[in-house]
Tab-separated table of C-alpha atoms in Angstrom:
chain	number	residue	atom	x	y	z
A	28	UNK	CA	-0.019	0.002	-0.027
A	29	UNK	CA	2.898	2.397	0.829
A	30	UNK	CA	4.639	1.510	-2.312
A	31	UNK	CA	1.485	2.213	-4.287
A	32	UNK	CA	1.101	5.638	-2.804
A	33	UNK	CA	4.656	6.516	-3.454
A	34	UNK	CA	4.257	5.443	-7.192
A	35	UNK	CA	1.022	7.547	-7.402
A	36	UNK	CA	2.676	10.663	-5.917
A	37	UNK	CA	5.610	10.342	-8.260
A	38	UNK	CA	3.214	9.825	-11.216
A	39	UNK	CA	1.456	12.940	-10.423
A	40	UNK	CA	4.602	15.039	-10.098
A	41	UNK	CA	6.138	13.780	-13.329
A	42	UNK	CA	2.838	14.318	-15.181
A	43	UNK	CA	3.289	18.062	-14.151
A	44	UNK	CA	7.137	18.295	-14.778
A	45	UNK	CA	6.806	16.551	-18.031
A	46	UNK	CA	5.672	20.004	-19.247
A	47	UNK	CA	8.149	22.129	-17.379
A	48	UNK	CA	8.270	24.892	-20.038
A	49	UNK	CA	4.459	25.508	-19.451
A	50	UNK	CA	4.512	25.392	-15.596
A	51	UNK	CA	1.602	27.932	-14.980
A	52	UNK	CA	0.734	29.628	-11.663
A	53	UNK	CA	-2.122	27.091	-11.360
A	54	UNK	CA	0.157	24.084	-11.736
A	55	UNK	CA	2.552	25.577	-9.302
A	56	UNK	CA	-0.257	26.061	-6.803
A	57	UNK	CA	-1.247	22.386	-7.160
A	58	UNK	CA	2.198	21.140	-6.801
A	59	UNK	CA	2.867	23.233	-3.693
A	60	UNK	CA	-0.463	22.253	-1.989
A	61	UNK	CA	-2.109	18.995	-3.098
A	62	UNK	CA	1.085	17.139	-4.244
A	63	UNK	CA	3.120	18.605	-1.406
A	64	UNK	CA	0.572	17.225	1.044
A	65	UNK	CA	0.597	13.745	-0.492
A	66	UNK	CA	4.439	13.615	-0.495
A	67	UNK	CA	4.636	14.810	3.076
A	68	UNK	CA	2.200	12.067	4.204
A	69	UNK	CA	4.297	9.421	2.440
A	70	UNK	CA	7.511	10.743	3.993
A	71	UNK	CA	8.965	11.704	0.504
A	72	UNK	CA	10.943	14.618	1.970
A	73	UNK	CA	13.889	14.718	-0.430
A	74	UNK	CA	11.264	14.579	-3.324
A	75	UNK	CA	9.455	17.603	-1.683
A	76	UNK	CA	12.643	19.599	-1.925
A	77	UNK	CA	13.360	18.659	-5.518
A	78	UNK	CA	9.803	19.604	-6.507
A	79	UNK	CA	9.775	22.889	-4.676
A	80	UNK	CA	13.094	23.936	-6.299
A	81	UNK	CA	11.538	23.406	-9.674
A	82	UNK	CA	8.417	25.433	-8.622
A	83	UNK	CA	10.644	28.165	-7.314
A	84	UNK	CA	12.495	28.407	-10.505
A	85	UNK	CA	9.166	29.004	-12.436
A	86	UNK	CA	7.691	31.200	-9.792
A	87	UNK	CA	10.777	33.461	-10.093
A	88	UNK	CA	10.457	33.584	-13.890
A	89	UNK	CA	6.849	34.722	-13.531
A	90	UNK	CA	7.422	36.905	-10.495
A	91	UNK	CA	4.812	34.904	-8.789
A	92	UNK	CA	5.281	35.936	-5.161
A	93	UNK	CA	2.927	33.529	-3.568
A	94	UNK	CA	4.783	30.661	-5.299
A	95	UNK	CA	8.086	31.826	-4.212
A	96	UNK	CA	7.059	32.330	-0.497
A	97	UNK	CA	5.136	29.124	-0.270
A	98	UNK	CA	7.984	27.206	-2.011
A	99	UNK	CA	10.632	28.536	0.473
A	100	UNK	CA	8.374	27.578	3.383
A	101	UNK	CA	7.700	24.050	1.949
A	102	UNK	CA	11.307	23.390	1.660
A	103	UNK	CA	12.070	24.734	5.174
A	104	UNK	CA	9.273	22.281	6.482
A	105	UNK	CA	10.905	19.297	4.789
A	106	UNK	CA	14.367	20.365	5.923
A	107	UNK	CA	13.146	20.486	9.568
A	108	UNK	CA	11.681	17.080	9.335
A	109	UNK	CA	15.090	15.959	7.924
A	110	UNK	CA	16.861	17.521	10.986
A	111	UNK	CA	18.559	20.160	8.913
A	112	UNK	CA	17.313	23.042	11.168
A	113	UNK	CA	19.900	25.601	10.226
A	114	UNK	CA	19.131	25.222	6.500
A	115	UNK	CA	15.400	25.304	7.287
A	116	UNK	CA	15.811	28.640	9.143
A	117	UNK	CA	17.585	30.045	6.125
A	118	UNK	CA	14.716	29.269	3.816
A	119	UNK	CA	12.205	30.647	6.388
A	120	UNK	CA	14.075	33.864	6.566
A	121	UNK	CA	13.777	34.300	2.827
A	122	UNK	CA	10.140	33.657	3.004
A	123	UNK	CA	9.835	36.133	5.864
A	124	UNK	CA	11.663	38.745	3.927
A	125	UNK	CA	9.279	38.333	0.912
A	126	UNK	CA	6.198	38.481	3.177
A	127	UNK	CA	7.109	41.801	4.710
A	128	UNK	CA	5.369	43.545	1.761
A	129	UNK	CA	2.448	41.088	1.557
A	130	UNK	CA	-0.746	40.932	3.562
A	131	UNK	CA	-1.491	37.218	3.319
A	132	UNK	CA	-2.867	35.807	6.622
A	133	UNK	CA	-2.722	32.167	5.304
A	134	UNK	CA	1.029	32.446	4.365
A	135	UNK	CA	1.860	34.385	7.560
A	136	UNK	CA	0.199	31.599	9.595
A	137	UNK	CA	2.074	28.958	7.638
A	138	UNK	CA	5.477	30.801	8.150
A	139	UNK	CA	5.136	31.055	11.858
A	140	UNK	CA	3.803	27.382	12.055
A	141	UNK	CA	6.912	26.287	10.159
A	142	UNK	CA	9.074	28.276	12.556
A	143	UNK	CA	7.316	26.699	15.495
A	144	UNK	CA	7.993	23.144	14.070
A	145	UNK	CA	11.649	24.097	13.775
A	146	UNK	CA	11.908	25.241	17.363
A	147	UNK	CA	9.987	22.149	18.506
A	148	UNK	CA	12.518	20.054	16.585
A	149	UNK	CA	15.374	21.825	18.497
A	150	UNK	CA	13.624	21.134	21.792
A	151	UNK	CA	13.007	24.892	22.254
A	152	UNK	CA	9.483	24.292	23.299
A	153	UNK	CA	8.624	27.461	25.112
A	154	UNK	CA	9.731	29.417	21.937
A	155	UNK	CA	7.789	27.014	19.889
A	156	UNK	CA	4.599	27.626	21.769
A	157	UNK	CA	4.972	31.362	21.518
A	158	UNK	CA	5.626	31.079	17.770
A	159	UNK	CA	2.543	28.851	17.349
A	160	UNK	CA	0.557	31.578	19.040
A	161	UNK	CA	1.675	34.094	16.439
A	162	UNK	CA	0.640	31.578	13.783
A	163	UNK	CA	-2.696	31.110	15.572
A	164	UNK	CA	-3.500	34.907	15.491
A	165	UNK	CA	-2.932	35.004	11.673
A	166	UNK	CA	-4.849	31.656	11.101
A	167	UNK	CA	-7.927	33.036	12.872
A	168	UNK	CA	-8.230	35.750	10.189
A	169	UNK	CA	-8.132	33.364	7.255
A	170	UNK	CA	-11.447	33.852	5.403
A	171	UNK	CA	-11.611	30.338	3.779
A	172	UNK	CA	-13.157	28.235	6.424
A	173	UNK	CA	-11.666	24.882	5.314
A	174	UNK	CA	-8.172	26.416	5.084
A	175	UNK	CA	-8.566	28.231	8.364
A	176	UNK	CA	-9.472	24.959	10.185
A	177	UNK	CA	-6.642	23.112	8.650
A	178	UNK	CA	-4.151	25.677	9.787
A	179	UNK	CA	-5.685	25.779	13.304
A	180	UNK	CA	-5.659	22.028	13.529
A	181	UNK	CA	-1.956	21.836	12.800
A	182	UNK	CA	-1.202	24.586	15.311
A	183	UNK	CA	-3.231	22.846	18.126
A	184	UNK	CA	-1.546	19.467	17.320
A	185	UNK	CA	2.038	20.822	17.292
A	186	UNK	CA	1.376	22.961	20.492
A	187	UNK	CA	0.070	19.817	22.082
A	188	UNK	CA	3.412	18.016	21.538
A	189	UNK	CA	5.391	20.966	23.006
A	190	UNK	CA	3.190	21.125	26.046
A	191	UNK	CA	3.491	17.462	26.588
A	192	UNK	CA	7.404	17.620	26.569
A	193	UNK	CA	7.186	20.481	29.121
A	194	UNK	CA	4.799	18.370	31.231
A	195	UNK	CA	1.978	20.903	30.986
A	196	UNK	CA	-0.763	18.270	30.842
A	197	UNK	CA	-3.656	20.608	31.316
A	198	UNK	CA	-2.619	22.435	28.148
A	199	UNK	CA	-2.055	19.086	26.444
A	200	UNK	CA	-5.707	17.959	27.072
A	201	UNK	CA	-6.977	21.465	26.165
A	202	UNK	CA	-5.358	21.299	22.742
A	203	UNK	CA	-6.402	17.704	22.188
A	204	UNK	CA	-10.047	18.752	22.667
A	205	UNK	CA	-9.576	21.674	20.156
A	206	UNK	CA	-8.011	19.195	17.668
A	207	UNK	CA	-11.061	16.814	18.067
A	208	UNK	CA	-13.140	19.529	16.408
A	209	UNK	CA	-11.327	18.505	13.217
A	210	UNK	CA	-9.743	15.118	14.001
A	211	UNK	CA	-7.160	13.253	11.967
A	212	UNK	CA	-6.347	9.655	12.288
A	213	UNK	CA	-2.817	10.187	13.644
A	214	UNK	CA	-4.148	12.206	16.509
A	215	UNK	CA	-6.554	9.373	17.496
A	216	UNK	CA	-3.651	6.919	17.413
A	217	UNK	CA	-1.363	9.161	19.560
A	218	UNK	CA	-4.163	9.646	22.214
A	219	UNK	CA	-4.963	5.868	22.212
A	220	UNK	CA	-1.294	4.930	22.694
A	221	UNK	CA	-1.180	7.325	25.672
A	222	UNK	CA	-4.172	5.601	27.290
A	223	UNK	CA	-2.823	2.194	26.541
A	224	UNK	CA	0.451	3.139	28.413
A	225	UNK	CA	-1.633	4.076	31.345
A	226	UNK	CA	-3.654	0.904	30.962
A	227	UNK	CA	-6.894	2.809	30.366
A	228	UNK	CA	-8.151	0.151	27.829
A	229	UNK	CA	-11.676	1.462	27.507
A	230	UNK	CA	-10.494	4.908	26.678
A	231	UNK	CA	-7.926	3.606	24.180
A	232	UNK	CA	-10.471	1.569	22.368
A	233	UNK	CA	-12.763	4.693	22.193
A	234	UNK	CA	-10.049	6.733	20.395
A	235	UNK	CA	-9.078	3.848	17.957
A	236	UNK	CA	-12.591	3.345	16.914
A	237	UNK	CA	-13.000	7.143	16.524
């Protein structure tokens, strides 16, 4: 199943990149959102970086600012997960500079969300939480409801992990409840595992069954 998903993701990418000279803004958007998400879920982090560098090339040629900003943040996200935090921060700084003249709540929320993940990875959890709070402030202003909920879910979920490391369990449970308003399977598994470790079998089964 995992192999099939990887093949599918690569097929989608190559179908776009086969026509590199005609990579439009619409195709850049699709690669940087839909295909990026599929690659992220399948753990194809190096493929994300390769894809985003191509998108950046065409975004620069067209002076497509949103594509340039999102491309740098996507690369930074993948680099953080690869534990290349310094390189990740360099890309985030590029995106931040580009965003200084823009008024895009979604991209600003995404930028600070990516910063927060980087700090989380460096075990700078208090700073991560403060940065996620900045992301939250921007995310709340996103007009598109679906996109707003997606951003808020990610923020709640990552804040939860930082609070857990800091042993602030009331905040962990609070963010879990907020995540449940738009639950994803991985969160259910994480909470279930926690209950299994405490031998709360009934509670664990509840979360697994969703």
